[in-house]
């Protein structure tokens, strides 16, 4: 039974990777837009210190550089996740810690695979983060980008075991998208 479950989880992880890689479409126009918008840095001040918020850079994340997703993200349901190095944890992850793995870029979304590292069953739990940067919407052959129901003015992400660009168009999931917490 345990072998069957491990095999199923490994198959799921492989399918997530193949799904993200199989529909890769990146045009030079959207690539240059991504580069210019993701290189912007905005400043926000807290009580006595000045902090800089780095914009999500999907090209860097796709190459395994997770520096632009570091920090705490929160959704409308009050759940939060915190990225620290190549790990993510928090109430939005059922208080488990996940290790970030391979990443790929497709249709203005970066997909990042992650697996539990402190699972009490000692069986891997594989998920994927789907991230879109501010002022960009996921592209889909069957739907226009205008059907993105998330707050397109902000970097945002959702995690799950499947879904891709269609998750950004789901009314039922709108409150489960995470946005960066600014202090």
Coordinates of C-alpha atoms in Angstrom, one line a residue:
X1 CA 0.0 0.0 0.0
X2 CA 2.8 2.4 0.9
X3 CA 4.7 1.7 -2.3
X4 CA 1.5 2.3 -4.3
X5 CA 1.0 5.7 -2.6
X6 CA 4.6 6.8 -3.2
X7 CA 4.3 5.7 -6.8
X8 CA 1.1 7.7 -7.1
X9 CA 2.7 10.8 -5.6
X10 CA 5.7 10.6 -8.0
X11 CA 3.4 10.2 -11.0
X12 CA 1.4 13.3 -9.9
X13 CA 4.6 15.3 -9.6
X14 CA 5.7 14.2 -13.0
X15 CA 2.4 15.1 -14.5
X16 CA 2.5 18.6 -12.9
X17 CA 5.9 19.2 -14.5
X18 CA 4.9 17.9 -17.9
X19 CA 1.7 19.9 -17.9
X20 CA 3.5 23.1 -17.1
X21 CA 6.2 22.4 -19.7
X22 CA 3.9 21.1 -22.4
X23 CA 2.0 24.3 -23.0
X24 CA 5.0 26.7 -23.0
X25 CA 4.3 29.8 -25.0
X26 CA 6.4 32.8 -24.5
X27 CA 6.6 35.6 -27.1
X28 CA 9.3 38.2 -27.2
X29 CA 6.7 40.9 -26.6
X30 CA 5.5 39.4 -23.3
X31 CA 9.0 38.6 -22.3
X32 CA 10.2 42.2 -22.7
X33 CA 7.1 43.4 -20.8
X34 CA 7.8 40.9 -18.0
X35 CA 11.4 42.1 -17.7
X36 CA 10.5 45.8 -17.5
X37 CA 7.7 45.4 -15.0
X38 CA 9.5 42.9 -12.8
X39 CA 12.6 45.1 -12.5
X40 CA 10.6 47.8 -10.8
X41 CA 11.2 48.2 -7.1
X42 CA 8.7 50.1 -4.9
X43 CA 9.4 51.6 -1.5
X44 CA 7.1 51.4 1.4
X45 CA 7.9 52.9 4.8
X46 CA 7.1 51.4 8.2
X47 CA 7.2 53.3 11.5
X48 CA 10.9 54.1 11.6
X49 CA 12.6 52.1 8.9
X50 CA 12.5 52.2 5.1
X51 CA 11.9 48.8 3.5
X52 CA 12.1 47.9 -0.2
X53 CA 9.7 45.5 -1.8
X54 CA 11.0 43.5 -4.7
X55 CA 8.6 42.8 -7.5
X56 CA 7.9 39.2 -8.5
X57 CA 10.2 38.2 -11.4
X58 CA 8.8 35.1 -13.1
X59 CA 11.8 34.7 -15.4
X60 CA 14.2 34.5 -12.4
X61 CA 11.8 32.2 -10.5
X62 CA 11.6 29.9 -13.5
X63 CA 15.4 29.6 -13.4
X64 CA 15.4 28.6 -9.7
X65 CA 16.1 32.1 -8.2
X66 CA 13.5 32.5 -5.5
X67 CA 14.7 35.9 -4.2
X68 CA 11.7 37.8 -5.6
X69 CA 9.1 35.7 -3.7
X70 CA 10.7 35.9 -0.3
X71 CA 8.6 37.1 2.6
X72 CA 5.0 36.7 3.7
X73 CA 2.0 36.4 1.4
X74 CA -1.6 36.4 2.6
X75 CA -5.0 35.5 1.1
X76 CA -8.5 36.9 1.8
X77 CA -9.4 34.0 4.0
X78 CA -6.7 35.1 6.5
X79 CA -4.2 32.3 5.6
X80 CA -0.6 33.2 5.2
X81 CA 2.5 31.6 3.7
X82 CA 6.1 32.6 4.2
X83 CA 8.9 32.0 1.8
X84 CA 12.4 31.7 3.3
X85 CA 15.2 30.6 1.0
X86 CA 13.9 27.5 -0.8
X87 CA 11.3 26.7 1.8
X88 CA 7.7 27.8 2.4
X89 CA 5.5 27.3 5.4
X90 CA 2.6 28.9 7.3
X91 CA -1.1 28.5 8.1
X92 CA -1.9 28.4 4.3
X93 CA 0.3 25.3 4.1
X94 CA -1.4 23.5 7.0
X95 CA 1.7 24.5 9.1
X96 CA 3.8 22.1 7.1
X97 CA 7.1 23.1 5.5
X98 CA 7.6 22.5 1.8
X99 CA 10.8 22.6 -0.1
X100 CA 10.7 24.4 -3.5
X101 CA 11.9 22.4 -6.4
X102 CA 11.9 22.7 -10.2
X103 CA 10.1 25.6 -11.9
X104 CA 8.9 26.4 -15.4
X105 CA 7.4 29.3 -17.2
X106 CA 4.3 29.1 -19.4
X107 CA 1.6 31.5 -20.5
X108 CA 2.7 34.3 -18.2
X109 CA 2.6 31.9 -15.2
X110 CA 5.6 30.4 -13.4
X111 CA 5.0 27.0 -12.0
X112 CA 7.1 25.9 -9.0
X113 CA 6.9 22.4 -7.7
X114 CA 7.2 21.8 -3.9
X115 CA 7.2 18.8 -1.6
X116 CA 6.8 18.4 2.1
X117 CA 9.9 18.0 4.2
X118 CA 8.4 17.5 7.7
X119 CA 5.5 15.2 6.8
X120 CA 4.7 12.9 9.8
X121 CA 3.8 10.0 7.4
X122 CA 7.2 10.3 5.8
X123 CA 5.5 10.2 2.4
X124 CA 6.1 13.2 0.0
X125 CA 3.2 15.5 -0.7
X126 CA 3.8 17.3 -4.0
X127 CA 2.1 20.5 -5.0
X128 CA 2.7 23.4 -7.4
X129 CA 2.6 27.1 -6.9
X130 CA 1.3 29.1 -9.9
X131 CA 2.5 32.7 -9.8
X132 CA 1.7 35.8 -12.0
X133 CA 3.4 39.1 -11.7
X134 CA 1.6 42.5 -11.4
X135 CA 0.1 43.9 -14.6
X136 CA 0.2 40.6 -16.4
X137 CA -2.5 38.0 -16.8
X138 CA -2.2 34.3 -17.7
X139 CA -2.8 33.6 -21.4
X140 CA -5.0 30.8 -22.6
X141 CA -6.0 29.7 -26.1
X142 CA -9.6 29.4 -25.2
X143 CA -10.0 32.5 -22.9
X144 CA -8.8 36.1 -23.2
X145 CA -6.6 37.6 -20.6
X146 CA -9.4 40.0 -19.6
X147 CA -11.1 37.1 -17.7
X148 CA -8.4 37.1 -15.0
X149 CA -10.5 37.7 -11.9
X150 CA -7.5 38.3 -9.5
X151 CA -6.2 41.7 -8.6
X152 CA -3.9 42.2 -11.6
X153 CA -2.3 45.2 -10.1
X154 CA -0.4 43.0 -7.7
X155 CA 1.9 40.0 -7.7
X156 CA -0.2 36.9 -6.9
X157 CA -0.1 33.2 -6.5
X158 CA -2.1 30.1 -5.7
X159 CA -1.1 26.6 -5.0
X160 CA -2.7 23.2 -5.7
X161 CA -2.2 20.0 -7.5
X162 CA -3.6 21.1 -10.9
X163 CA -5.4 23.9 -12.6
X164 CA -2.9 26.3 -14.3
X165 CA -4.3 29.5 -16.0
X166 CA -7.9 28.5 -15.4
X167 CA -7.4 29.0 -11.6
X168 CA -7.0 32.8 -12.3
X169 CA -10.5 32.8 -13.8
X170 CA -12.3 30.9 -11.1
X171 CA -14.9 32.8 -9.0
X172 CA -14.8 30.0 -6.4
X173 CA -11.1 30.3 -5.8
X174 CA -10.7 34.1 -5.8
X175 CA -10.2 34.3 -2.0
X176 CA -7.5 31.7 -2.0
X177 CA -5.0 33.7 -4.0
X178 CA -2.1 35.0 -2.0
X179 CA -0.8 38.6 -2.3
X180 CA 2.5 39.9 -0.8
X181 CA 2.1 41.4 2.7
X182 CA 3.5 44.9 2.8
X183 CA 4.4 46.5 6.1

